XYZ file of C-alpha atoms in Angstrom:
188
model
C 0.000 0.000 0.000
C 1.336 3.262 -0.623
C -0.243 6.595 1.129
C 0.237 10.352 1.358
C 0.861 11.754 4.764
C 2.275 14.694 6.192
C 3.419 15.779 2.335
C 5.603 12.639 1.757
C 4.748 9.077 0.794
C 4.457 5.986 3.286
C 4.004 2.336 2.222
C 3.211 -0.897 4.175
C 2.924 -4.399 3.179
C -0.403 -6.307 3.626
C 0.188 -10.036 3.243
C -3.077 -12.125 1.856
C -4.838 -12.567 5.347
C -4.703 -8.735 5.708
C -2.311 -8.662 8.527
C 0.014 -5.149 8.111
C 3.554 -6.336 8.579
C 4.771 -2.597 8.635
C 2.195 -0.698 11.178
C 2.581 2.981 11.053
C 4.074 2.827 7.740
C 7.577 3.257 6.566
C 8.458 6.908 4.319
C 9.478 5.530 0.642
C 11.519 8.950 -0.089
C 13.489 11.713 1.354
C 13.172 14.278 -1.722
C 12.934 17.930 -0.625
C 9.773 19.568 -1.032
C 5.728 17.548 -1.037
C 5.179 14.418 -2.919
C 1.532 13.971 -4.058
C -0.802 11.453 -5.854
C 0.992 8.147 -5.281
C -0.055 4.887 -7.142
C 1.434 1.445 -6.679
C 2.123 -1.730 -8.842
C 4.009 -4.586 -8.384
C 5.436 -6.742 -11.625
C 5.966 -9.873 -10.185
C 9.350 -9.115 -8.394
C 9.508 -5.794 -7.378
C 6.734 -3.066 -6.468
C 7.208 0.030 -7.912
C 5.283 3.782 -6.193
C 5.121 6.675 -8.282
C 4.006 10.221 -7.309
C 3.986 13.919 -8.662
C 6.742 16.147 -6.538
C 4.799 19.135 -5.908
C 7.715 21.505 -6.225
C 8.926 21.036 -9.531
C 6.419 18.559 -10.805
C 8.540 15.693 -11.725
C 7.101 12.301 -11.639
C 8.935 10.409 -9.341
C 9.394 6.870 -8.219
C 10.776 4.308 -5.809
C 11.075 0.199 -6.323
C 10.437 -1.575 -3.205
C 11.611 -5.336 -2.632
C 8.574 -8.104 -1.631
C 10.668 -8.368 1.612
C 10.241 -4.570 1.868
C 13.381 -3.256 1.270
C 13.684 0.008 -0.291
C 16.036 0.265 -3.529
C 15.508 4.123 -4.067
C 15.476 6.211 -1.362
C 16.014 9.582 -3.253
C 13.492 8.610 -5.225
C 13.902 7.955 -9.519
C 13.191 10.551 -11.689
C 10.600 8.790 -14.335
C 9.429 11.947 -16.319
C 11.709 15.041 -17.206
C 8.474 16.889 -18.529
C 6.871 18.413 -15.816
C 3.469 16.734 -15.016
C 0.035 18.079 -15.359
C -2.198 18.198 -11.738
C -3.067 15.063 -12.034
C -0.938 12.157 -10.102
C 0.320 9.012 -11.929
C -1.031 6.071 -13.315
C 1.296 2.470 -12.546
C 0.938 -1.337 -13.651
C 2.994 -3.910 -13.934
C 4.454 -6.790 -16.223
C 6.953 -9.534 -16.702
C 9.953 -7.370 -14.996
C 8.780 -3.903 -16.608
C 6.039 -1.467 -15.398
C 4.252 0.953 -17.263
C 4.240 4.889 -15.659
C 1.473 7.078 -17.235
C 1.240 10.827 -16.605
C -0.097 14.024 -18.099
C 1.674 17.045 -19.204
C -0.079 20.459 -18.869
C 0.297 23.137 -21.518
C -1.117 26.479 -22.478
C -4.360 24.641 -24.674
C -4.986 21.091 -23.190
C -3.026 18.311 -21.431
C -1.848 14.815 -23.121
C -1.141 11.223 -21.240
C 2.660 10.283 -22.074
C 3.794 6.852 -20.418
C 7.374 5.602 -20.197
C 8.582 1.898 -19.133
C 10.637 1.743 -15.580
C 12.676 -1.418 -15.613
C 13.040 -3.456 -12.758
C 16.709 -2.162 -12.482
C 15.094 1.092 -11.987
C 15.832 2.354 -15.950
C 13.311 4.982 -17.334
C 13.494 4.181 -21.093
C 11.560 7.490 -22.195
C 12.515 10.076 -19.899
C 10.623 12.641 -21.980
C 7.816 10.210 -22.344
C 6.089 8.522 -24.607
C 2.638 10.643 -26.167
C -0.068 7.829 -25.545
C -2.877 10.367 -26.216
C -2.120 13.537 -28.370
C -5.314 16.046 -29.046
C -6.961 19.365 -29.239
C -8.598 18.206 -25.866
C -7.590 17.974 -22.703
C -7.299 14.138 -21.651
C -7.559 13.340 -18.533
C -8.649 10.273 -16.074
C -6.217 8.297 -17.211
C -5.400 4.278 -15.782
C -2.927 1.997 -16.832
C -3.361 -1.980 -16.847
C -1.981 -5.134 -18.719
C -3.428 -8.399 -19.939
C -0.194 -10.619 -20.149
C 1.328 -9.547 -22.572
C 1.063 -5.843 -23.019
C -0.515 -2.671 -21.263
C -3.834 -0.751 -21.951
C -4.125 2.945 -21.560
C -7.225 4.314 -20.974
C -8.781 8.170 -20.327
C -11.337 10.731 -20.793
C -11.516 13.375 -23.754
C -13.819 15.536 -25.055
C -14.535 14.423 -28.452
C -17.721 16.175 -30.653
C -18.452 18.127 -27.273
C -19.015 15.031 -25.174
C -16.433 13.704 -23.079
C -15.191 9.851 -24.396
C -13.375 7.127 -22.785
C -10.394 6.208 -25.096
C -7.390 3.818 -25.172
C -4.609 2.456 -26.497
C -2.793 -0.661 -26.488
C 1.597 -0.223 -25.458
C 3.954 -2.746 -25.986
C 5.626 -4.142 -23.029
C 8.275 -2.751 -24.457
C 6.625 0.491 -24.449
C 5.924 1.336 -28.431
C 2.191 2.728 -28.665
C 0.291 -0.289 -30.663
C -2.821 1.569 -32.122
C -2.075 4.204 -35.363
C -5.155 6.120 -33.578
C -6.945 5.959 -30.170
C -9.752 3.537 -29.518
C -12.600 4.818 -29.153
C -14.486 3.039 -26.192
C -17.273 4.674 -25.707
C -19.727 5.793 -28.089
C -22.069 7.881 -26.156
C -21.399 10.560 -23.770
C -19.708 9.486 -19.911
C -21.313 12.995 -18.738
């Protein structure tokens, strides 16, 4: 579990019966300035919490061993772009995990993703554009099936606001020339 408290990040490990092993929680990072919006994924081996540092709005991360050790206690840097107000989307697969955030510009925000190795490597540190528009998107989530991650958020599309997708490598290439769209009627 990961959590926000007092403007850092905690975790604690559940095990299957729901006993906490780590009660009060532990602090995953020591980087200056508040750490926001957490998510959590683990990819088989490691677990892997990402976050938005408030101060200069870097998307952040820290891998975490099963026995809850923790590899990264300054924290990774997983995006170079500054991230939009929203917090970070994480799943993982097969050794790899899948970050998802959006960047924030003068006319709309986009979701870019990037793959974080379980050595810690951020293959894209500018990011990957999963969704590119004249729209803001927004409400983005991250999963996999197996073999390779979906990508899913909100955009306004013919003035009513669409869920869309796309299907990434696990690799990380963007699989679908154009979004999907999911919906075909308006979310609200």
């Amino acid at each position: 579990l990961a959590w926000l408290a007092a403007s850092a990040c905690w975790r604690a490990r559940v095990n299957s019966a729901g006993v906490v092993s780590d009660k009060g929680g532990i602090p995953i990072s020591n980087a200056t300035g508040a750490q926001e919006l957490p998510s959590v994924a683990y990819d088989g081996n490691k677990v892997l919490v990402t976050w938005r540092n408030r101060a200069d709005r870097l998307v952040k991360g820290a891998r975490i061993t099963t026995s809850g050790n923790l590899l990264d206690y300054s924290g990774i840097t997983i995006s170079s772009a500054m991230a939009g107000s929203s917090g970070t989307a994480v799943a993982g697969l097969a050794n790899n995990f899948m970050v998802c955030w959006s960047t924030l510009s003068a006319t709309d925000s986009d979701v870019l993703s990037t793959v974080v190795t379980t050595s810690g490597i951020v293959r894209t540190p500018a990011g990957t554009p999963t969704s590119i528009g004249l729209m803001d998107q927004s409400d983005y989530s991250v999963s996999d099936n197996g073999t390779e991650y979906a990508v899913v958020w909100s955009q306004m599309v013919g003035g009513y606001r669409r869920i869309m997708g796309a299907r990434i490598s696990h690799a990380g290439a963007v699989l679908t020339a154009s979004p999907i769209n999911i919906t075909s009627t308006s979310t609200g």
